[in-house]
Amino acid sequence: VAGKVDAAARDMGALAIGEAAGPTDTPKAGRIDVAAEHARAQAQRASLSLVVVGHVDAGKSTLMGHLLYALGQVSERTVRRFEREAEQLGKGSFAYAWVLDETAEERARGVTMDVATSSFATAHRQFTLLDAPGHRDFVPNMISGASRADAAVLVVDAAPGAFEAGFDGGGQTREHAQLVRALGVRQVVVAVNKLDAVDWSAARYAEVTGRLRAFLQGCGFARDDVRFVPVGGLGGTNLARRADRGSALAAWYRDGDEPGPSLAELLDTLAAPARAVDAAFRLAAADVFRSGSGVSVGGRVVQGSVQAGDAVAVVPGGARGVVRAVTAAAAAHDWAAAGDDAVVLVQGVDALQVPAGAVLCAPARPVAAVSSFEAQIAVFDAASPITNGFPVLVHVQSASVAGSVRRIVETFDARTGAVARRRPRLIRRGATARVEIAVDAPLCLELFADVRELGRVTLRRGGETVAAGIVTRLGL
């Protein structure tokens, strides 16, 4: 993310050089009808944000980097240069991963650490790609990426013992699947990777998909919203085009008389969600950089729209400025609307006034910044029961704030949803409850019923995700 946002920040900073206008400027004439432009763009090719998740070493970055190359998003020259540089470091197989792993540290360690952003198109869809880290040390970064996604690719390693390590042995396959669903993702494509390591075994594919299908349905994914595809990320098999007719994969992975659909074909079937383009503007900040005479803020437009000339407020803090330029990540236009990942150049605001997890919003209709709230949560496989005073890190979009479960209000019956017990002493794993949560610093939240993306919270403690839920009341 940092590299691409920084580049956009430099580009937009150049636009602002020499401008003497201040943050009190009124919007310019000739404004764009963003709702009409957005509807026109969606009719041509619907846009989605796609997060790629899975256990470390499942081959996520290599798979998606190879897909970008196969779709023409990365040049042959660039890939060959990466191959030479990777060979010099003794990491020849990492060339495609370097398409997304851009920092020196990520390349040296061979591990994705932050969320890398790119874009690509299929026949009927335009995607913003969010390549999330798989290592457990970087789960907060993965949450930041998944909170900006409409759909997910869950990459699993089919090699002997590798799937089991990610799924059974305390790996991240389970946690990532639970998190993306808790963060609102409804559609998932499971890429069963490295099947070449088991000679494209149909039996191994059936074993992996059988276990995952049952688990994903238990996480809350509808059966029809889960798709599976066998792939070979390193060799490029079944990524942008179907496997060759005479291949070992095509012998059993079939679509009638033809080989089965490729990963790109399945992505092309994902449904784009409805966007609240006409609602009050909200952009959840993920990255902030000084840029020329202002600050560049990168993140996801949760709802509403933004264009040059708009006045915006930063919450928390209340700083105000004027938008000087907008760059949408997946499209060549100078506005952004709900669902877009964008970089917004704001004049009249300093980077220090845009804290981590801040929200840019319409000054007349700002988001709430609260120090306490009520949420209905589902408890995952927590190591210990949740009790009153239980300390947690509360994650909302890119924000992460220390807090605690101040009071357990009630627990619910898993079968009926009715209240099972009021003011219980504790909440055990697998239970659902309503709780009051206090945080140590103001947190930008909305009621889930009003703005889903800002009404979802994830609770972590000691390096594990203990619960997730929805906001039901603000400012207790």
mmCIF file of C-alpha atoms in Angstrom, residues 97-321:
data_model
loop_
_atom_site.group_PDB
_atom_site.id
_atom_site.type_symbol
_atom_site.label_atom_id
_atom_site.label_comp_id
_atom_site.label_asym_id
_atom_site.label_seq_id
_atom_site.Cartn_x
_atom_site.Cartn_y
_atom_site.Cartn_z
ATOM 1 C CA ALA A 97 5.612 -12.540 -5.357
ATOM 2 C CA TRP A 98 7.776 -9.452 -5.802
ATOM 3 C CA VAL A 99 5.087 -7.975 -8.038
ATOM 4 C CA LEU A 100 3.171 -7.338 -4.793
ATOM 5 C CA ASP A 101 5.860 -7.601 -2.090
ATOM 6 C CA GLU A 102 7.564 -4.284 -2.849
ATOM 7 C CA THR A 103 9.633 -3.475 0.239
ATOM 8 C CA ALA A 104 13.222 -4.629 0.738
ATOM 9 C CA GLU A 105 12.348 -6.234 4.073
ATOM 10 C CA GLU A 106 9.454 -8.244 2.614
ATOM 11 C CA ARG A 107 11.663 -9.469 -0.231
ATOM 12 C CA ALA A 108 14.556 -10.355 2.064
ATOM 13 C CA ARG A 109 12.320 -12.240 4.505
ATOM 14 C CA GLY A 110 10.088 -13.767 1.851
ATOM 15 C CA VAL A 111 7.012 -12.785 3.879
ATOM 16 C CA THR A 112 4.249 -10.284 3.133
ATOM 17 C CA MET A 113 4.073 -7.815 6.019
ATOM 18 C CA ASP A 114 1.660 -5.088 4.913
ATOM 19 C CA VAL A 115 -1.334 -4.970 2.575
ATOM 20 C CA ALA A 116 -0.155 -4.540 -1.028
ATOM 21 C CA THR A 117 -2.602 -2.843 -3.386
ATOM 22 C CA SER A 118 -2.940 -3.297 -7.127
ATOM 23 C CA SER A 119 -5.731 -3.496 -9.696
ATOM 24 C CA PHE A 120 -6.800 -5.690 -12.586
ATOM 25 C CA ALA A 121 -9.794 -6.329 -14.807
ATOM 26 C CA THR A 122 -11.629 -9.402 -16.017
ATOM 27 C CA ALA A 123 -14.246 -9.490 -18.764
ATOM 28 C CA HIS A 124 -17.006 -7.945 -16.636
ATOM 29 C CA ARG A 125 -15.336 -6.805 -13.400
ATOM 30 C CA GLN A 126 -12.794 -4.206 -12.288
ATOM 31 C CA PHE A 127 -10.899 -5.257 -9.146
ATOM 32 C CA THR A 128 -8.881 -3.455 -6.518
ATOM 33 C CA LEU A 129 -6.553 -6.165 -5.226
ATOM 34 C CA LEU A 130 -5.581 -6.222 -1.542
ATOM 35 C CA ASP A 131 -2.851 -8.796 -0.879
ATOM 36 C CA ALA A 132 -2.933 -9.367 2.896
ATOM 37 C CA PRO A 133 -0.130 -10.861 5.025
ATOM 38 C CA GLY A 134 -0.505 -14.450 6.192
ATOM 39 C CA HIS A 135 1.875 -14.515 9.151
ATOM 40 C CA ARG A 136 0.180 -14.370 12.553
ATOM 41 C CA ASP A 137 2.390 -11.431 13.582
ATOM 42 C CA PHE A 138 0.674 -9.269 10.962
ATOM 43 C CA VAL A 139 -2.977 -10.176 11.540
ATOM 44 C CA PRO A 140 -3.817 -6.522 12.416
ATOM 45 C CA ASN A 141 -2.655 -5.553 8.914
ATOM 46 C CA MET A 142 -4.716 -8.378 7.471
ATOM 47 C CA ILE A 143 -7.775 -7.032 9.327
ATOM 48 C CA SER A 144 -7.134 -3.590 7.845
ATOM 49 C CA GLY A 145 -7.128 -5.092 4.346
ATOM 50 C CA ALA A 146 -10.104 -7.387 4.844
ATOM 51 C CA SER A 147 -12.219 -4.552 6.261
ATOM 52 C CA ARG A 148 -11.911 -2.822 2.862
ATOM 53 C CA ALA A 149 -12.963 -5.850 0.809
ATOM 54 C CA ASP A 150 -16.163 -6.902 -0.958
ATOM 55 C CA ALA A 151 -14.964 -10.460 -1.664
ATOM 56 C CA ALA A 152 -12.035 -12.710 -0.789
ATOM 57 C CA VAL A 153 -9.684 -15.246 -2.297
ATOM 58 C CA LEU A 154 -8.682 -17.780 0.347
ATOM 59 C CA VAL A 155 -5.466 -19.479 -0.772
ATOM 60 C CA VAL A 156 -4.651 -22.891 0.694
ATOM 61 C CA ASP A 157 -1.600 -25.066 0.105
ATOM 62 C CA ALA A 158 -2.489 -28.592 -1.059
ATOM 63 C CA ALA A 159 1.036 -29.968 -0.591
ATOM 64 C CA PRO A 160 1.350 -32.912 1.837
ATOM 65 C CA GLY A 161 1.085 -31.655 5.404
ATOM 66 C CA ALA A 162 0.890 -27.995 4.347
ATOM 67 C CA PHE A 163 -2.895 -27.730 4.306
ATOM 68 C CA GLU A 164 -3.088 -29.438 7.682
ATOM 69 C CA ALA A 165 -0.484 -27.041 9.147
ATOM 70 C CA GLY A 166 -2.566 -24.038 8.103
ATOM 71 C CA PHE A 167 -5.934 -25.484 8.999
ATOM 72 C CA ASP A 168 -5.365 -27.741 12.009
ATOM 73 C CA GLY A 169 -2.085 -26.717 13.585
ATOM 74 C CA GLY A 170 -2.914 -23.245 14.852
ATOM 75 C CA GLY A 171 -2.360 -21.766 11.387
ATOM 76 C CA GLN A 172 -4.079 -18.754 9.902
ATOM 77 C CA THR A 173 -6.451 -20.464 7.453
ATOM 78 C CA ARG A 174 -9.182 -20.762 10.073
ATOM 79 C CA GLU A 175 -8.642 -17.328 11.621
ATOM 80 C CA HIS A 176 -8.530 -15.566 8.261
ATOM 81 C CA ALA A 177 -11.748 -17.237 7.113
ATOM 82 C CA GLN A 178 -13.513 -16.304 10.348
ATOM 83 C CA LEU A 179 -12.223 -12.748 10.150
ATOM 84 C CA VAL A 180 -13.218 -12.021 6.557
ATOM 85 C CA ARG A 181 -16.741 -13.255 7.256
ATOM 86 C CA ALA A 182 -16.949 -11.287 10.511
ATOM 87 C CA LEU A 183 -15.784 -8.192 8.613
ATOM 88 C CA GLY A 184 -18.674 -8.453 6.183
ATOM 89 C CA VAL A 185 -17.246 -10.422 3.257
ATOM 90 C CA ARG A 186 -19.937 -12.740 1.892
ATOM 91 C CA GLN A 187 -18.292 -14.199 -1.225
ATOM 92 C CA VAL A 188 -15.109 -16.262 -1.221
ATOM 93 C CA VAL A 189 -13.167 -18.087 -3.908
ATOM 94 C CA VAL A 190 -10.951 -20.811 -2.455
ATOM 95 C CA ALA A 191 -7.819 -21.278 -4.555
ATOM 96 C CA VAL A 192 -6.413 -24.749 -3.849
ATOM 97 C CA ASN A 193 -2.788 -24.003 -4.694
ATOM 98 C CA LYS A 194 0.319 -26.144 -5.287
ATOM 99 C CA LEU A 195 -1.673 -29.154 -6.506
ATOM 100 C CA ASP A 196 1.289 -29.892 -8.774
ATOM 101 C CA ALA A 197 3.088 -31.008 -5.584
ATOM 102 C CA VAL A 198 0.641 -33.950 -5.422
ATOM 103 C CA ASP A 199 0.597 -34.594 -9.188
ATOM 104 C CA TRP A 200 -2.755 -32.806 -9.606
ATOM 105 C CA SER A 201 -4.468 -35.395 -7.425
ATOM 106 C CA ALA A 202 -8.266 -35.289 -7.633
ATOM 107 C CA ALA A 203 -8.445 -37.155 -4.324
ATOM 108 C CA ARG A 204 -6.350 -34.524 -2.528
ATOM 109 C CA TYR A 205 -8.462 -31.731 -4.032
ATOM 110 C CA ALA A 206 -11.648 -33.454 -2.866
ATOM 111 C CA GLU A 207 -10.193 -33.924 0.628
ATOM 112 C CA VAL A 208 -9.206 -30.262 0.989
ATOM 113 C CA THR A 209 -12.410 -28.829 -0.478
ATOM 114 C CA GLY A 210 -14.599 -31.191 1.557
ATOM 115 C CA ARG A 211 -13.090 -30.048 4.840
ATOM 116 C CA LEU A 212 -13.132 -26.382 3.881
ATOM 117 C CA ARG A 213 -16.695 -26.377 2.566
ATOM 118 C CA ALA A 214 -18.092 -27.555 5.894
ATOM 119 C CA PHE A 215 -15.909 -25.137 7.852
ATOM 120 C CA LEU A 216 -16.779 -22.105 5.711
ATOM 121 C CA GLN A 217 -20.490 -22.797 6.022
ATOM 122 C CA GLY A 218 -19.960 -22.947 9.791
ATOM 123 C CA CYS A 219 -18.345 -19.484 9.571
ATOM 124 C CA GLY A 220 -21.541 -18.134 8.013
ATOM 125 C CA PHE A 221 -20.793 -18.294 4.285
ATOM 126 C CA ALA A 222 -23.753 -19.432 2.207
ATOM 127 C CA ARG A 223 -23.026 -22.533 0.154
ATOM 128 C CA ASP A 224 -23.640 -20.732 -3.158
ATOM 129 C CA ASP A 225 -21.220 -17.943 -2.189
ATOM 130 C CA VAL A 226 -18.252 -20.317 -1.851
ATOM 131 C CA ARG A 227 -16.400 -21.343 -5.009
ATOM 132 C CA PHE A 228 -13.392 -23.644 -5.330
ATOM 133 C CA VAL A 229 -10.716 -23.697 -8.024
ATOM 134 C CA PRO A 230 -7.548 -25.826 -8.388
ATOM 135 C CA VAL A 231 -4.497 -23.760 -9.365
ATOM 136 C CA GLY A 232 -0.728 -23.777 -9.660
ATOM 137 C CA GLY A 233 0.449 -20.295 -8.749
ATOM 138 C CA LEU A 234 4.133 -20.706 -9.593
ATOM 139 C CA GLY A 235 3.536 -22.374 -12.962
ATOM 140 C CA GLY A 236 0.488 -20.269 -13.809
ATOM 141 C CA THR A 237 -1.844 -23.229 -14.244
ATOM 142 C CA ASN A 238 -5.571 -22.372 -14.368
ATOM 143 C CA LEU A 239 -5.081 -18.724 -13.420
ATOM 144 C CA ALA A 240 -6.010 -16.477 -16.363
ATOM 145 C CA ARG A 241 -6.946 -19.267 -18.761
ATOM 146 C CA ARG A 242 -8.175 -22.828 -18.421
ATOM 147 C CA ALA A 243 -5.821 -25.740 -18.131
ATOM 148 C CA ASP A 244 -4.710 -27.422 -21.350
ATOM 149 C CA ARG A 245 -7.051 -30.131 -22.595
ATOM 150 C CA GLY A 246 -4.498 -32.905 -22.294
ATOM 151 C CA SER A 247 -3.183 -31.889 -18.876
ATOM 152 C CA ALA A 248 -3.387 -33.960 -15.706
ATOM 153 C CA LEU A 249 -5.702 -31.337 -14.179
ATOM 154 C CA ALA A 250 -8.110 -31.333 -17.127
ATOM 155 C CA ALA A 251 -8.464 -35.103 -16.835
ATOM 156 C CA TRP A 252 -10.808 -34.630 -13.866
ATOM 157 C CA TYR A 253 -11.482 -30.882 -13.466
ATOM 158 C CA ARG A 254 -14.168 -30.512 -16.129
ATOM 159 C CA ASP A 255 -16.889 -28.173 -17.343
ATOM 160 C CA GLY A 256 -18.830 -30.493 -19.627
ATOM 161 C CA ASP A 257 -16.489 -31.406 -22.453
ATOM 162 C CA GLU A 258 -14.067 -28.601 -21.600
ATOM 163 C CA PRO A 259 -11.535 -28.123 -18.786
ATOM 164 C CA GLY A 260 -13.056 -26.424 -15.705
ATOM 165 C CA PRO A 261 -13.165 -22.631 -15.237
ATOM 166 C CA SER A 262 -10.020 -20.684 -14.373
ATOM 167 C CA LEU A 263 -9.532 -18.457 -11.335
ATOM 168 C CA ALA A 264 -10.104 -15.340 -13.473
ATOM 169 C CA GLU A 265 -13.391 -16.760 -14.772
ATOM 170 C CA LEU A 266 -14.651 -17.446 -11.267
ATOM 171 C CA LEU A 267 -13.671 -13.956 -10.115
ATOM 172 C CA ASP A 268 -15.632 -12.592 -13.061
ATOM 173 C CA THR A 269 -18.820 -14.127 -11.591
ATOM 174 C CA LEU A 270 -18.578 -12.323 -8.234
ATOM 175 C CA ALA A 271 -21.527 -10.024 -7.551
ATOM 176 C CA ALA A 272 -20.857 -6.356 -6.869
ATOM 177 C CA PRO A 273 -22.697 -5.100 -3.753
ATOM 178 C CA ALA A 274 -24.998 -2.091 -3.758
ATOM 179 C CA ARG A 275 -23.164 1.173 -2.991
ATOM 180 C CA ALA A 276 -24.459 4.037 -0.857
ATOM 181 C CA VAL A 277 -23.188 6.714 -3.252
ATOM 182 C CA ASP A 278 -25.787 9.305 -2.192
ATOM 183 C CA ALA A 279 -25.089 8.984 1.560
ATOM 184 C CA ALA A 280 -22.896 11.321 3.635
ATOM 185 C CA PHE A 281 -19.228 11.008 2.665
ATOM 186 C CA ARG A 282 -17.018 8.674 4.723
ATOM 187 C CA LEU A 283 -13.441 7.610 3.896
ATOM 188 C CA ALA A 284 -11.726 5.295 6.372
ATOM 189 C CA ALA A 285 -8.053 6.280 6.324
ATOM 190 C CA ALA A 286 -5.487 3.503 5.927
ATOM 191 C CA ASP A 287 -2.400 5.551 4.938
ATOM 192 C CA VAL A 288 -1.409 9.181 5.462
ATOM 193 C CA PHE A 289 1.466 11.063 3.800
ATOM 194 C CA ARG A 290 2.584 14.684 3.630
ATOM 195 C CA SER A 291 2.234 15.838 0.044
ATOM 196 C CA GLY A 292 3.131 19.258 -1.335
ATOM 197 C CA SER A 293 0.947 21.837 0.373
ATOM 198 C CA GLY A 294 -1.331 19.319 2.056
ATOM 199 C CA VAL A 295 -1.731 15.731 3.140
ATOM 200 C CA SER A 296 -2.587 12.661 1.071
ATOM 201 C CA VAL A 297 -5.004 10.251 2.710
ATOM 202 C CA GLY A 298 -5.425 6.780 1.227
ATOM 203 C CA GLY A 299 -8.251 4.435 2.141
ATOM 204 C CA ARG A 300 -11.659 3.089 1.238
ATOM 205 C CA VAL A 301 -14.644 5.285 0.560
ATOM 206 C CA VAL A 302 -17.201 3.647 2.828
ATOM 207 C CA GLN A 303 -20.130 5.659 1.526
ATOM 208 C CA GLY A 304 -20.910 8.842 -0.362
ATOM 209 C CA SER A 305 -18.499 10.409 -2.828
ATOM 210 C CA VAL A 306 -15.671 12.934 -3.033
ATOM 211 C CA GLN A 307 -14.197 15.204 -5.709
ATOM 212 C CA ALA A 308 -11.927 18.240 -5.964
ATOM 213 C CA GLY A 309 -13.382 21.259 -4.195
ATOM 214 C CA ASP A 310 -15.203 19.322 -1.472
ATOM 215 C CA ALA A 311 -14.798 20.461 2.130
ATOM 216 C CA VAL A 312 -13.942 17.606 4.508
ATOM 217 C CA ALA A 313 -13.522 17.124 8.243
ATOM 218 C CA VAL A 314 -11.145 14.737 10.009
ATOM 219 C CA VAL A 315 -12.598 12.708 12.876
ATOM 220 C CA PRO A 316 -11.392 12.412 15.583
ATOM 221 C CA GLY A 317 -9.831 15.841 16.032
ATOM 222 C CA GLY A 318 -12.106 18.004 13.931
ATOM 223 C CA ALA A 319 -9.478 19.410 11.536
ATOM 224 C CA ARG A 320 -10.988 20.763 8.318
ATOM 225 C CA GLY A 321 -9.631 21.147 4.802
#
